[in-house]
């Protein structure tokens, strides 16, 4: 198995080249397969530079959705860039949770891994943490998160990656971001809204940190489409509420199929499911030969992460591939 | 005159609020008013993360247009971000030309201004330079540029901003970028192709610098639309060749109208024209009261920069406003 698959989700071109399949079902990411449906009909004027007022509007619409003050929200061209630039600006070391999203291991210089159970050993240090966590889907409640924030000591920061938090509105710390809190929250537009190609994310933090981030990005950090589509989608609260329910129902249905076949399913995030399957590499290969791309993990050979199939046909195809041991 | 207008071009929302006009002709930027015409019909799949192979394709299409090796091209979400991140990665000081684009004065820590005529005083130092220059449109030939590159001494770099170079294919140093040259070239998609809202630019440089830039941006630096539209537009060589001629003809026509009214026009770049007008602030205000936004300069009160009107009607409106002293 080439290590492309254990690097990040995605990479269908590489999958086509390697496995010789044309018709792929991509379950390798945690991107909602039910995209916000009005992207194609949202008017986008590509011609001019995005206006600063329009940029403020998408930050305001996002802030309303996150439940925080828009003065503490900075739009960035994808959460990935936001994480990396913030890490570079902090120029801090610290700890990252293990297991976690790969970028967390790279964004603080010299940061070392720590397991959730050993977290008390990192008291007083800066910590990067995802909630819900990726890939295991662990969801921490607010009281636990506030405790972790309080234990950062006199100089440590909590960098909280809420890229998958849209399905869990009661668990965010977005409302806790303030000028005198050493807390930065990262949010992603593309995952929950199913429009990852838009490249839109947000960094929430003290205003002096955001001013430095804006100075690094310049006056036009995101595209005209990110502004137009992001603003309209964040304001579509009816779709957001209904989608949370739909994702939970589809995740529960997938879990039932997996459980009936003896796979233990971990985590609370409906956008991806993590299974224990003994030999993740073998199951990855078996599914890939049937045109289904999933996400294995080099450090955790027994794991496989699955996105939601997104339709009855796709679910049936996945289950049939799972049951086909030939 | 609020200093918003001397900061950057653009800002129509602010102009509407300040001058109470609704119907604006925006001549404040150097963006081609004749946008590449197929953006709206180019298929864009917003749903997935942009594939690494697709990202390589837009870099290859751009490299062919620039005349350089695609291994030395890195796509970035706008030239502005590319300039600022490269400056931060170099962590170098040096000189920037005066007058120049505002961002050049900020991208190298502690850099100091130098005039073109005094350039020999900066021999051996890093230098950020635009060709053609903005706002005065000075266009340096290759021999002059190669001389400037050769005079950077043992450790100085030439950071060459070619954001407006697409109309001048004989004047680029893109083909000179190599691993052992201390040369970085910046290119912009949105200006010549008239699609600045796409946020697409390129940094051309030694591969070790590009590797550090990619590590800062992460795996998905530009949007699905930037990749799809950028690739198709850079491959449209017929449109590119015809547009160079059209822009030159329209700039010459505008110059004739300005010259007939006694305004001295400076510079070789057809995407913007710089005039000497005695009191730039007064002319800016007079045009703005008639709904025409232009670009004044705080440090050069006699200057006004004008983009191309882009149509017979717009040209007539501009000339009428220029002639209306009432």
XYZ file of C-alpha atoms in Angstrom:
652
model
C 0.000 0.000 0.000
C 1.644 3.280 -1.084
C 1.858 5.773 1.780
C -0.267 8.262 -0.173
C -3.321 6.735 1.504
C -2.040 7.148 5.046
C -1.044 10.772 4.419
C -4.402 12.519 4.011
C -7.809 11.560 2.687
C -8.584 12.283 -0.962
C -6.291 11.646 -3.887
C -8.700 9.986 -6.318
C -6.351 10.629 -9.261
C -3.668 8.597 -7.518
C -6.222 5.882 -6.679
C -7.267 5.669 -10.339
C -3.655 5.326 -11.431
C -2.763 2.747 -8.781
C -5.838 0.499 -8.763
C -6.938 0.910 -12.386
C -10.539 1.573 -11.318
C -12.492 4.413 -12.927
C -15.744 4.556 -10.945
C -14.822 5.398 -7.333
C -16.852 5.828 -4.193
C -14.701 8.143 -2.060
C -15.142 7.402 1.655
C -11.598 8.562 2.485
C -12.523 11.986 3.870
C -14.924 13.392 6.453
C -16.592 15.725 3.972
C -20.399 15.754 4.053
C -21.615 13.977 0.887
C -24.773 16.142 0.986
C -23.363 19.484 -0.106
C -25.225 22.710 0.689
C -27.359 22.703 -2.452
C -27.243 26.335 -3.639
C -23.536 26.756 -4.427
C -23.970 26.436 -8.190
C -26.725 29.080 -8.328
C -25.123 31.588 -5.932
C -24.034 34.571 -8.053
C -20.250 35.040 -7.979
C -18.538 38.054 -9.545
C -14.982 36.881 -10.199
C -13.867 40.127 -11.815
C -12.979 42.511 -9.029
C -10.976 42.084 -5.865
C -13.286 40.994 -3.037
C -14.507 44.083 -1.208
C -13.502 44.458 2.457
C -17.155 44.943 3.407
C -18.124 41.621 1.788
C -15.257 39.955 3.663
C -16.628 41.343 6.938
C -20.078 39.996 6.012
C -18.922 36.380 5.664
C -17.052 36.745 8.968
C -20.237 38.086 10.584
C -22.421 35.288 9.150
C -19.870 32.722 10.332
C -19.642 34.338 13.792
C -23.415 34.099 14.195
C -23.235 30.390 13.335
C -20.277 29.829 15.702
C -21.874 31.861 18.509
C -19.056 34.355 18.946
C -18.134 38.014 18.463
C -17.335 38.772 14.770
C -14.385 40.927 15.900
C -12.681 37.694 16.924
C -13.177 35.910 13.563
C -10.689 35.945 10.659
C -11.522 34.264 7.326
C -8.679 32.192 5.858
C -8.354 30.249 2.574
C -8.997 26.887 4.268
C -8.524 25.665 7.845
C -5.308 23.940 6.749
C -3.622 27.289 5.972
C -5.142 28.741 9.153
C -3.623 25.996 11.332
C -0.196 26.264 9.720
C 0.005 30.064 9.748
C -1.201 30.275 13.334
C 1.385 27.703 14.360
C 4.086 29.734 12.602
C 2.887 32.990 14.208
C 2.777 31.461 17.700
C 6.376 30.235 17.164
C 5.767 28.198 20.288
C 6.300 24.603 21.133
C 3.880 22.382 22.992
C 1.997 19.112 22.722
C -0.380 17.569 20.241
C -2.802 14.798 20.979
C -2.013 11.336 19.629
C -3.838 10.122 17.607
C -4.824 13.256 15.733
C -4.981 15.033 12.380
C -1.563 14.906 10.680
C -1.176 18.686 10.383
C -1.359 19.054 14.184
C 1.917 17.146 14.460
C 3.645 19.706 12.214
C 2.212 23.094 13.154
C 4.080 23.773 16.414
C 7.869 23.555 16.117
C 9.177 20.567 18.050
C 5.816 19.676 19.581
C 5.596 16.185 21.052
C 2.641 13.798 21.130
C 0.601 13.022 24.213
C -2.303 10.635 24.688
C -5.612 11.849 26.037
C -5.239 9.779 29.215
C -1.845 11.375 29.951
C -3.037 14.928 29.307
C -2.328 16.056 32.906
C 1.392 15.668 32.146
C 1.046 18.548 29.659
C -0.450 20.976 32.192
C 1.020 24.450 31.692
C 2.061 23.759 28.101
C 0.496 24.815 24.816
C -1.725 22.107 23.397
C -3.314 21.478 20.022
C -6.464 19.409 20.276
C -9.341 18.608 17.907
C -12.951 18.363 19.103
C -14.446 16.127 17.874
C -11.088 14.467 17.384
C -10.002 13.070 14.038
C -9.747 10.160 13.361
C -11.243 8.594 16.506
C -14.235 10.929 16.821
C -13.780 11.507 20.557
C -16.101 14.351 21.595
C -15.259 16.318 24.736
C -17.940 18.270 26.590
C -17.590 21.957 27.443
C -16.757 21.359 31.094
C -13.841 19.101 30.137
C -12.623 21.591 27.511
C -12.832 24.497 29.953
C -10.823 22.438 32.423
C -8.165 21.791 29.769
C -8.089 25.522 28.942
C -7.733 26.420 32.639
C -4.768 24.031 33.026
C -2.610 25.780 30.395
C -0.823 27.672 33.202
C 0.728 31.117 32.891
C 1.770 31.028 29.257
C 0.362 27.945 27.498
C -2.259 28.261 24.763
C -5.105 25.956 23.807
C -5.333 25.633 20.025
C -8.698 23.972 19.488
C -9.458 22.533 16.055
C -13.240 22.494 15.631
C -13.107 21.585 11.927
C -15.768 18.895 12.488
C -17.727 20.692 15.232
C -20.703 21.935 13.196
C -22.724 18.820 14.033
C -22.155 19.429 17.785
C -23.254 23.013 18.567
C -23.301 22.402 22.333
C -19.636 21.441 22.442
C -17.875 24.486 20.946
C -15.642 26.920 22.819
C -16.059 29.563 20.082
C -17.925 31.810 22.538
C -14.961 31.682 24.955
C -12.541 33.425 22.586
C -11.504 36.786 24.065
C -8.557 39.152 23.933
C -7.223 37.960 27.283
C -7.852 34.225 26.783
C -5.001 32.135 25.397
C -7.455 30.227 23.208
C -7.576 29.919 19.421
C -10.443 28.037 17.745
C -10.251 26.806 14.142
C -13.399 26.246 12.093
C -13.853 24.755 8.625
C -16.567 25.646 6.130
C -16.051 22.852 3.606
C -16.555 19.745 5.729
C -20.067 20.191 7.155
C -21.303 22.128 4.130
C -19.767 19.540 1.768
C -17.900 22.178 -0.297
C -14.245 21.575 0.527
C -13.109 22.854 -2.872
C -14.178 26.374 -1.872
C -11.196 26.702 0.552
C -12.783 28.644 3.380
C -11.946 28.394 7.053
C -11.846 30.658 10.088
C -9.433 31.403 12.887
C -11.062 32.678 16.108
C -8.759 34.281 18.631
C -7.544 37.411 20.429
C -7.623 40.451 18.170
C -3.871 41.038 18.289
C -3.253 37.508 16.972
C -5.859 38.013 14.217
C -4.221 41.328 13.259
C -0.921 39.478 12.746
C -2.686 36.771 10.761
C -4.355 39.409 8.544
C -0.986 41.102 8.038
C 0.391 37.779 6.775
C -2.542 37.090 4.444
C -3.043 40.591 3.070
C -6.262 42.332 2.087
C -7.890 39.623 -0.058
C -7.461 36.297 1.746
C -10.415 34.378 0.304
C -12.120 34.197 -3.079
C -15.286 35.947 -4.235
C -17.001 32.529 -4.280
C -15.923 31.740 -0.709
C -17.463 35.038 0.398
C -20.717 34.714 -1.578
C -21.376 31.014 -0.928
C -20.057 31.059 2.648
C -22.255 34.006 3.626
C -25.414 32.455 2.142
C -24.750 28.977 3.562
C -23.990 30.124 7.134
C -27.247 32.108 7.082
C -29.244 29.020 5.995
C -30.025 27.925 9.543
C -32.904 25.678 8.449
C -30.576 23.597 6.275
C -27.954 23.477 9.052
C -30.403 22.170 11.692
C -31.907 19.580 9.318
C -28.449 18.436 8.158
C -27.293 17.738 11.716
C -30.239 15.345 12.105
C -29.740 13.745 8.717
C -26.035 13.081 9.322
C -26.747 11.531 12.714
C -29.377 9.216 11.190
C -27.093 8.144 8.337
C -24.159 7.532 10.691
C -26.401 5.404 12.916
C -27.547 3.367 9.926
C -23.950 2.809 8.764
C -22.951 1.840 12.320
C -25.742 -0.748 12.413
C -24.486 -2.376 9.220
C -20.898 -2.346 10.509
C -21.889 -3.641 13.937
C -23.872 -6.501 12.408
C -20.622 -7.563 10.720
C -18.624 -7.463 13.928
C -16.801 -4.156 13.401
C -16.507 -2.004 16.520
C -17.299 1.612 15.610
C -15.687 4.473 17.562
C -16.530 8.132 18.020
C -19.336 10.664 18.040
C -18.717 12.563 14.777
C -21.314 11.645 12.143
C -19.095 12.889 9.285
C -16.711 9.935 9.652
C -16.704 6.569 11.413
C -13.616 4.762 12.683
C -13.649 0.965 12.805
C -11.377 -1.596 14.406
C -10.867 -4.249 11.761
C -7.709 -6.180 12.698
C -5.846 -5.443 9.458
C -6.797 -2.009 8.125
C -4.375 -2.252 5.232
C -5.937 -5.514 3.994
C -9.491 -4.147 4.254
C -8.369 -0.906 2.547
C -6.951 -2.952 -0.354
C -9.988 -5.216 -0.593
C -12.359 -2.204 -0.749
C -10.059 -0.283 -3.134
C -10.039 -3.187 -5.582
C -13.824 -2.676 -5.650
C -13.451 1.069 -6.258
C -14.091 2.230 -2.697
C -11.474 4.569 -1.237
C -11.135 4.630 2.559
C -8.567 5.999 5.017
C -6.020 3.691 6.684
C -3.458 4.794 9.301
C 0.224 3.901 9.287
C 0.561 4.165 13.081
C -2.661 2.280 13.759
C -2.728 -0.701 11.400
C -5.979 -2.042 12.865
C -7.978 1.092 12.019
C -9.933 2.212 8.994
C -11.837 5.500 8.759
C -14.987 5.716 6.657
C -16.908 8.725 5.396
C -20.666 8.545 4.937
C -21.738 6.891 1.649
C -24.416 9.554 1.118
C -27.038 7.582 -0.812
C -28.866 4.244 -0.672
C -26.953 3.086 -3.766
C -23.581 4.058 -2.325
C -24.391 2.401 1.016
C -25.469 -0.786 -0.776
C -22.271 -0.741 -2.837
C -20.145 -0.329 0.274
C -21.946 -3.125 2.162
C -21.693 -5.449 -0.854
C -17.942 -4.755 -1.102
C -17.565 -5.336 2.639
C -19.364 -8.679 2.348
C -17.428 -9.770 -0.771
C -14.421 -11.716 0.526
C -13.733 -13.297 -2.876
C -10.070 62.534 1.277
C -10.119 59.474 3.590
C -6.894 57.460 3.366
C -8.825 54.367 2.224
C -8.247 55.541 -1.343
C -4.484 55.852 -1.014
C -4.201 52.407 0.636
C -5.077 50.036 -2.231
C -7.330 50.172 -5.255
C -10.870 48.853 -4.924
C -13.230 49.496 -2.049
C -16.415 50.343 -3.920
C -18.548 49.727 -0.816
C -16.601 52.427 0.992
C -16.895 54.721 -2.041
C -20.689 54.253 -2.096
C -20.905 55.091 1.593
C -18.634 58.142 1.372
C -19.765 59.771 -1.883
C -23.410 58.654 -1.910
C -23.150 57.521 -5.528
C -24.632 54.169 -6.569
C -23.490 53.718 -10.169
C -19.680 53.554 -10.126
C -17.098 53.191 -12.840
C -14.136 51.629 -11.051
C -10.834 52.768 -12.560
C -8.976 52.400 -9.250
C -7.257 49.079 -10.017
C -5.114 47.631 -12.799
C -7.457 44.710 -13.395
C -8.298 44.010 -17.036
C -11.929 45.096 -17.618
C -12.210 42.421 -20.346
C -12.310 39.281 -18.239
C -11.425 35.907 -19.761
C -14.943 35.088 -20.971
C -15.381 31.404 -20.036
C -15.158 31.554 -16.238
C -18.911 31.273 -15.693
C -19.223 28.179 -17.907
C -16.098 26.368 -16.677
C -17.326 23.365 -14.652
C -16.253 23.596 -10.996
C -16.802 20.760 -8.529
C -16.793 22.443 -5.122
C -17.488 19.268 -3.170
C -14.169 17.492 -2.752
C -10.745 18.705 -1.751
C -8.811 19.753 -4.857
C -6.802 16.769 -6.096
C -2.981 17.070 -6.064
C -2.876 16.084 -9.748
C -5.257 18.911 -10.669
C -3.083 21.310 -8.669
C -0.033 20.171 -10.651
C -1.994 20.736 -13.880
C -2.688 24.401 -13.189
C 0.977 24.857 -12.245
C 2.002 23.203 -15.532
C -0.399 25.324 -17.614
C 0.878 28.449 -15.860
C 4.537 27.396 -16.346
C 3.954 27.007 -20.080
C 2.510 30.528 -20.183
C 5.386 31.937 -18.072
C 8.038 30.049 -20.077
C 9.579 28.199 -17.142
C 10.002 24.733 -15.633
C 6.804 23.640 -13.782
C 8.974 22.221 -10.963
C 9.778 25.823 -10.069
C 6.134 27.009 -9.887
C 3.972 27.019 -6.745
C 0.294 28.041 -6.872
C -0.796 30.363 -4.061
C -4.192 31.864 -3.133
C -3.334 35.254 -4.665
C -0.030 37.026 -5.338
C -0.606 39.140 -2.236
C -0.350 36.078 0.052
C 2.596 34.823 -2.035
C 4.534 38.084 -1.554
C 3.861 38.212 2.180
C 4.617 34.548 2.896
C 7.793 34.622 0.808
C 8.946 37.734 2.640
C 8.260 36.007 5.966
C 10.108 32.837 4.866
C 13.136 34.777 3.641
C 13.258 36.562 7.014
C 15.727 38.857 5.329
C 16.007 42.574 5.102
C 16.808 44.565 1.988
C 15.505 47.362 -0.176
C 12.290 48.095 -1.996
C 11.903 50.447 -4.907
C 10.181 53.772 -4.292
C 7.596 54.351 -5.659
C 6.121 50.866 -5.656
C 3.205 48.659 -4.655
C 2.394 49.158 -0.964
C 2.887 45.503 0.008
C 6.524 45.640 -1.121
C 7.242 48.128 1.658
C 5.957 45.636 4.263
C 7.140 42.215 3.120
C 10.820 42.339 4.136
C 11.406 43.199 7.794
C 13.048 46.604 8.101
C 13.505 47.077 4.368
C 14.231 50.629 3.278
C 13.182 52.446 0.114
C 15.488 53.245 -2.770
C 14.817 55.120 -5.990
C 15.532 53.532 -9.341
C 18.276 56.045 -10.118
C 20.086 55.211 -6.863
C 19.823 51.434 -7.335
C 23.618 50.954 -7.459
C 23.703 51.923 -3.758
C 21.789 48.705 -3.023
C 24.279 46.412 -4.778
C 24.788 43.230 -2.769
C 21.481 43.588 -0.924
C 18.159 41.830 -1.392
C 15.775 43.866 -3.503
C 12.067 43.728 -4.206
C 11.180 45.217 -7.574
C 8.103 45.160 -9.800
C 8.324 44.908 -13.589
C 6.388 46.624 -14.998
C 6.426 48.784 -11.897
C 3.246 49.883 -10.171
C 2.132 52.669 -10.165
C 4.493 54.364 -12.634
C 4.511 51.577 -15.249
C 8.276 51.621 -15.725
C 9.218 48.574 -17.818
C 12.776 47.244 -17.573
C 14.245 45.113 -20.347
C 15.805 41.706 -19.729
C 19.370 42.932 -19.991
C 18.753 45.538 -17.267
C 16.997 42.973 -15.065
C 19.799 40.441 -15.506
C 22.271 43.139 -14.528
C 20.264 43.895 -11.385
C 20.163 40.162 -10.566
C 23.933 39.865 -11.093
C 24.581 42.763 -8.688
C 22.903 41.106 -5.682
C 26.351 39.972 -4.488
C 27.028 36.835 -2.441
C 23.808 36.619 -0.483
C 21.250 39.113 -1.792
C 18.071 37.970 -3.515
C 16.070 39.568 -6.301
C 12.342 39.324 -5.560
C 10.720 40.265 -8.858
C 7.010 41.061 -8.862
C 5.683 40.345 -12.368
C 2.020 40.731 -11.377
C 1.434 42.962 -14.429
C 3.908 41.230 -16.788
C 1.466 39.193 -18.912
C 1.215 41.970 -21.498
C 5.034 41.994 -21.866
C 6.176 38.423 -22.620
C 9.645 39.527 -23.752
C 10.441 41.165 -20.416
C 9.994 38.316 -17.936
C 12.756 36.596 -15.961
C 10.523 33.569 -15.264
C 12.821 31.379 -17.377
C 15.815 32.372 -15.213
C 14.460 30.791 -12.029
C 16.711 27.901 -10.963
C 17.735 26.119 -7.793
C 21.034 27.983 -7.585
C 19.744 31.438 -8.569
C 18.726 33.794 -5.769
C 15.706 34.904 -7.791
C 12.001 34.672 -6.945
C 9.372 35.747 -9.478
C 5.762 36.490 -8.519
C 2.955 36.168 -11.050
C -0.735 37.057 -10.768
C -3.597 35.361 -12.570
C -6.403 37.804 -11.799
C -5.048 41.039 -13.272
C -4.458 40.187 -16.935
C -7.293 37.648 -17.031
C -9.635 40.112 -15.300
C -10.680 37.615 -12.606
C -9.122 38.966 -9.422
C -11.873 37.453 -7.259
C -10.545 33.971 -8.043
C -7.461 34.526 -5.797
C -4.789 32.748 -7.795
C -1.121 33.644 -8.025
C 2.207 31.882 -8.419
C 5.591 31.981 -6.762
C 8.502 30.895 -8.996
C 11.739 30.080 -7.254
C 14.315 27.512 -6.143
C 12.693 24.223 -5.191
C 13.819 24.354 -1.560
C 12.079 27.709 -1.115
C 8.920 26.375 -2.789
C 8.995 23.313 -0.516
C 8.968 25.629 2.514
C 6.153 27.678 0.978
C 4.114 24.515 0.349
C 4.751 23.391 3.925
C 3.280 26.701 5.121
C 0.230 26.521 2.855
C -0.566 22.811 3.220
C -1.972 20.415 0.654
C -4.898 22.450 -0.695
C -3.672 26.022 -1.229
C -6.115 27.163 -3.927
C -9.786 26.567 -4.675
C -11.331 24.123 -7.134
C -12.401 27.130 -9.237
C -8.883 28.597 -9.279
C -7.596 25.258 -10.580
C -10.320 24.711 -13.207
C -10.533 28.281 -14.510
C -6.799 28.968 -14.206
C -5.863 25.844 -16.167
C -8.308 26.563 -18.987
C -7.430 30.265 -19.227
C -3.644 29.785 -19.291
C -4.107 27.256 -22.114
C -6.177 29.757 -24.147
C -3.179 31.186 -25.990
C -5.333 32.693 -28.755
C -7.224 34.834 -26.248
C -3.965 35.806 -24.514
C -2.274 37.006 -27.730
C -5.352 38.922 -28.902
C -5.841 40.499 -25.448
C -2.303 41.887 -25.394
C -3.065 43.756 -28.637
C -6.479 44.927 -27.480
C -5.107 46.320 -24.207
C -2.315 48.178 -26.010
C -4.830 49.735 -28.433
C -7.195 50.812 -25.653
C -4.345 52.250 -23.562
C -3.135 54.233 -26.605
C -6.644 55.593 -27.169
C -6.982 56.633 -23.512
C -3.529 58.239 -23.639
C -4.556 60.264 -26.689
C -7.605 61.646 -24.862
C -5.508 62.452 -21.784
C -2.691 64.005 -23.833
C -5.158 66.217 -25.713
C -6.190 67.617 -22.312
C -2.618 68.302 -21.242
C -2.099 65.360 -18.890
C 1.337 63.723 -19.139
C 0.931 59.936 -19.144
C 3.687 57.711 -17.722
C 4.586 54.060 -18.160
C 4.386 51.079 -20.485
C 1.766 48.890 -18.759
C -1.546 48.965 -20.644
C -3.502 47.751 -17.602
C -3.108 51.111 -15.835
C -2.034 54.641 -16.764
C -0.410 57.138 -14.421
C -0.993 60.839 -15.007
C 0.617 63.975 -13.638
C -2.244 66.303 -12.812
C -0.953 68.878 -10.319
C -3.456 68.065 -7.579
C -4.339 64.347 -7.658
C -6.561 64.641 -4.628
C -8.692 67.354 -6.245
C -9.053 65.399 -9.494
C -9.833 62.230 -7.529
C -12.626 64.081 -5.687
C -13.998 65.693 -8.846
C -14.170 62.307 -10.636
C -15.544 60.535 -7.540
C -18.397 63.024 -7.261
C -19.291 61.846 -10.768
C -19.100 58.163 -9.737
C -15.653 57.412 -11.125
C -13.215 55.811 -8.698
C -9.504 56.327 -9.375
C -6.295 55.797 -7.388
C -4.495 58.733 -5.730
C -1.197 58.479 -3.827
C -0.492 60.015 -0.452
C 3.267 60.344 -1.089
C 2.805 61.696 -4.613
C 0.005 64.266 -4.466
C 0.386 65.169 -8.155
C -0.339 61.643 -9.393
C -3.506 59.792 -10.294
C -3.588 56.200 -11.581
C -6.318 55.135 -13.990
C -7.428 51.675 -15.058
C -8.823 51.102 -18.547
C -12.499 52.075 -18.921
C -13.157 48.909 -20.973
C -15.999 50.091 -23.228
C -16.904 53.041 -25.470
C -19.607 54.094 -22.991
C -17.237 53.958 -20.031
C -14.545 55.880 -21.922
C -17.089 58.542 -22.921
C -18.293 58.806 -19.301
C -14.728 59.211 -18.061
C -13.868 61.871 -20.657
C -17.091 63.752 -19.944
C -16.304 63.725 -16.208
C -12.746 64.887 -16.929
C -14.077 67.784 -19.023
C -16.776 68.757 -16.516
C -15.197 71.380 -14.262
C -18.542 72.582 -12.939
